[in-house]
Amino acid sequence: MKDKLALLYFEVTNLWKQFCEEHNELFNLTCDEYSLLLKSDLELLEEKINEKNECIARIGTLEMMRRDLIKDISALYPEKNIDSVSALLEVMSNYEIESNQKHLFRFNALLIDIIEKIQAQNKRNQLFINKALHSLQQIRIEASGKKNYSTYSAKGSAVTTST
């Protein structure tokens, strides 16, 4: 059982390494996307979005591999309820302590950090897109000769009226 667990630990650690690599690539693509949004380079932006989608698909494949590994480890420990990533990490952390390893712990911390950076960059990208859409909407309204007036409701939300 110890040899089987060592092999599974190696597989999980290798998988986490691949997750880190793919998520790092996704982060870079997300930053590139923001740069292209700033430049308004729609052709390259479309290519970058396609690259992001391919990267997300690769991450999806890794996720399926992770589920399979969880099943394999679950079979090795039928007394434990290993049905999630956190349960998987708990079992593997016990192995890390016994074998004086820290690879999976470090890869997991790195993965969490990269994912948080991706989320923050995605928020910046979305904010930029929302501002651009709002500006385009304003330009369209002004071009049609309508005037906009913003007032606020009793709840404090903006109400825009056109005349």
GROMACS .gro file of C-alpha atoms in nm:
model
  163
    1MET     CA    1   0.000   0.000   0.000
    2LYS     CA    2   0.289   0.235   0.077
    3ASP     CA    3   0.431   0.193  -0.275
    4LYS     CA    4   0.090   0.252  -0.431
    5LEU     CA    5   0.046   0.566  -0.221
    6ALA     CA    6   0.393   0.689  -0.322
    7LEU     CA    7   0.303   0.640  -0.688
    8LEU     CA    8  -0.029   0.821  -0.645
    9TYR     CA    9   0.147   1.102  -0.459
   10PHE     CA   10   0.384   1.140  -0.753
   11GLU     CA   11   0.090   1.143  -0.997
   12VAL     CA   12  -0.102   1.401  -0.792
   13THR     CA   13   0.207   1.621  -0.754
   14ASN     CA   14   0.277   1.600  -1.126
   15LEU     CA   15  -0.085   1.687  -1.200
   16TRP     CA   16  -0.069   1.990  -0.967
   17LYS     CA   17   0.248   2.099  -1.147
   18GLN     CA   18   0.059   2.080  -1.478
   19PHE     CA   19  -0.229   2.276  -1.322
   20CYS     CA   20   0.019   2.546  -1.219
   21GLU     CA   21   0.170   2.560  -1.567
   22GLU     CA   22  -0.169   2.584  -1.742
   23HIS     CA   23  -0.306   2.838  -1.497
   24ASN     CA   24   0.009   3.046  -1.537
   25GLU     CA   25  -0.045   3.036  -1.913
   26LEU     CA   26  -0.408   3.139  -1.858
   27PHE     CA   27  -0.294   3.430  -1.641
   28ASN     CA   28  -0.052   3.546  -1.912
   29LEU     CA   29  -0.325   3.520  -2.176
   30THR     CA   30  -0.561   3.718  -1.953
   31CYS     CA   31  -0.300   3.993  -1.914
   32ASP     CA   32  -0.243   3.992  -2.291
   33GLU     CA   33  -0.619   4.021  -2.337
   34TYR     CA   34  -0.622   4.336  -2.122
   35SER     CA   35  -0.338   4.487  -2.324
   36LEU     CA   36  -0.525   4.417  -2.646
   37LEU     CA   37  -0.841   4.568  -2.499
   38LEU     CA   38  -0.647   4.885  -2.423
   39LYS     CA   39  -0.511   4.894  -2.779
   40SER     CA   40  -0.857   4.814  -2.924
   41ASP     CA   41  -0.690   4.550  -3.141
   42LEU     CA   42  -0.998   4.338  -3.204
   43GLU     CA   43  -0.837   4.093  -3.447
   44LEU     CA   44  -0.558   3.997  -3.209
   45LEU     CA   45  -0.807   4.004  -2.920
   46GLU     CA   46  -1.018   3.741  -3.093
   47GLU     CA   47  -0.710   3.521  -3.140
   48LYS     CA   48  -0.616   3.569  -2.774
   49ILE     CA   49  -0.966   3.471  -2.663
   50ASN     CA   50  -0.939   3.154  -2.874
   51GLU     CA   51  -0.604   3.077  -2.708
   52LYS     CA   52  -0.766   3.130  -2.367
   53ASN     CA   53  -1.046   2.892  -2.457
   54GLU     CA   54  -0.792   2.627  -2.563
   55CYS     CA   55  -0.606   2.673  -2.234
   56ILE     CA   56  -0.932   2.643  -2.039
   57ALA     CA   57  -1.008   2.321  -2.230
   58ARG     CA   58  -0.666   2.181  -2.131
   59ILE     CA   59  -0.741   2.272  -1.768
   60GLY     CA   60  -1.072   2.086  -1.806
   61THR     CA   61  -0.883   1.776  -1.919
   62LEU     CA   62  -0.656   1.805  -1.616
   63GLU     CA   63  -0.966   1.835  -1.399
   64MET     CA   64  -1.095   1.503  -1.534
   65MET     CA   65  -0.757   1.347  -1.454
   66ARG     CA   66  -0.783   1.490  -1.102
   67ARG     CA   67  -1.125   1.328  -1.056
   68ASP     CA   68  -0.982   0.994  -1.167
   69LEU     CA   69  -0.695   1.027  -0.919
   70ILE     CA   70  -0.942   1.107  -0.642
   71LYS     CA   71  -1.124   0.782  -0.728
   72ASP     CA   72  -0.798   0.585  -0.723
   73ILE     CA   73  -0.698   0.726  -0.387
   74SER     CA   74  -1.050   0.673  -0.256
   75ALA     CA   75  -1.020   0.305  -0.348
   76LEU     CA   76  -0.694   0.289  -0.155
   77TYR     CA   77  -0.863   0.441   0.154
   78PRO     CA   78  -1.220   0.306   0.158
   79GLU     CA   79  -1.260   0.411   0.523
   80LYS     CA   80  -1.209   0.778   0.433
   81ASN     CA   81  -1.455   0.984   0.237
   82ILE     CA   82  -1.228   1.125  -0.034
   83ASP     CA   83  -1.478   1.301  -0.254
   84SER     CA   84  -1.322   1.644  -0.295
   85VAL     CA   85  -0.993   1.817  -0.361
   86SER     CA   86  -0.965   1.924   0.001
   87ALA     CA   87  -1.006   1.563   0.118
   88LEU     CA   88  -0.746   1.454  -0.139
   89LEU     CA   89  -0.503   1.718  -0.015
   90GLU     CA   90  -0.562   1.611   0.344
   91VAL     CA   91  -0.471   1.249   0.266
   92MET     CA   92  -0.169   1.360   0.065
   93SER     CA   93  -0.057   1.600   0.338
   94ASN     CA   94  -0.045   1.305   0.577
   95TYR     CA   95   0.180   1.127   0.327
   96GLU     CA   96   0.393   1.441   0.289
   97ILE     CA   97   0.449   1.457   0.664
   98GLU     CA   98   0.541   1.087   0.682
   99SER     CA   99   0.778   1.102   0.385
  100ASN     CA  100   0.916   1.449   0.460
  101GLN     CA  101   0.789   1.591   0.129
  102LYS     CA  102   0.640   1.934   0.062
  103HIS     CA  103   0.601   1.937  -0.317
  104LEU     CA  104   0.223   1.907  -0.332
  105PHE     CA  105   0.176   2.163  -0.055
  106ARG     CA  106   0.394   2.412  -0.245
  107PHE     CA  107   0.228   2.347  -0.580
  108ASN     CA  108  -0.113   2.388  -0.421
  109ALA     CA  109  -0.014   2.721  -0.262
  110LEU     CA  110   0.124   2.838  -0.597
  111LEU     CA  111  -0.192   2.727  -0.778
  112ILE     CA  112  -0.412   2.918  -0.535
  113ASP     CA  113  -0.198   3.229  -0.584
  114ILE     CA  114  -0.216   3.206  -0.964
  115ILE     CA  115  -0.593   3.153  -0.958
  116GLU     CA  116  -0.639   3.460  -0.738
  117LYS     CA  117  -0.430   3.664  -0.983
  118ILE     CA  118  -0.639   3.538  -1.275
  119GLN     CA  119  -0.958   3.636  -1.094
  120ALA     CA  120  -0.824   3.986  -1.022
  121GLN     CA  121  -0.713   4.034  -1.384
  122ASN     CA  122  -1.048   3.909  -1.512
  123LYS     CA  123  -1.218   4.171  -1.294
  124ARG     CA  124  -0.997   4.444  -1.446
  125ASN     CA  125  -1.076   4.316  -1.795
  126GLN     CA  126  -1.449   4.313  -1.722
  127LEU     CA  127  -1.436   4.662  -1.572
  128PHE     CA  128  -1.262   4.791  -1.885
  129ILE     CA  129  -1.520   4.621  -2.109
  130ASN     CA  130  -1.807   4.766  -1.904
  131LYS     CA  131  -1.660   5.117  -1.927
  132ALA     CA  132  -1.607   5.079  -2.302
  133LEU     CA  133  -1.965   4.960  -2.350
  134HIS     CA  134  -2.095   5.249  -2.145
  135SER     CA  135  -1.890   5.496  -2.353
  136LEU     CA  136  -2.019   5.345  -2.676
  137GLN     CA  137  -2.374   5.368  -2.547
  138GLN     CA  138  -2.321   5.736  -2.460
  139ILE     CA  139  -2.176   5.806  -2.805
  140ARG     CA  140  -2.471   5.632  -2.972
  141ILE     CA  141  -2.722   5.833  -2.768
  142GLU     CA  142  -2.544   6.163  -2.836
  143ALA     CA  143  -2.521   6.084  -3.207
  144SER     CA  144  -2.897   6.032  -3.220
  145GLY     CA  145  -2.950   6.381  -3.074
  146LYS     CA  146  -3.103   6.261  -2.751
  147LYS     CA  147  -2.998   6.407  -2.421
  148ASN     CA  148  -2.943   6.197  -2.113
  149TYR     CA  149  -3.030   6.297  -1.763
  150SER     CA  150  -2.935   6.093  -1.461
  151THR     CA  151  -3.136   6.112  -1.144
  152TYR     CA  152  -3.133   5.893  -0.841
  153SER     CA  153  -3.415   5.688  -0.695
  154ALA     CA  154  -3.504   5.678  -0.327
  155LYS     CA  155  -3.281   5.371  -0.293
  156GLY     CA  156  -2.981   5.557  -0.438
  157SER     CA  157  -2.967   5.380  -0.772
  158ALA     CA  158  -2.911   5.585  -1.088
  159VAL     CA  159  -3.204   5.629  -1.323
  160THR     CA  160  -3.116   5.755  -1.671
  161THR     CA  161  -3.380   5.919  -1.886
  162SER     CA  162  -3.345   6.033  -2.248
  163THR     CA  163  -3.528   6.318  -2.417
   0.00000   0.00000   0.00000
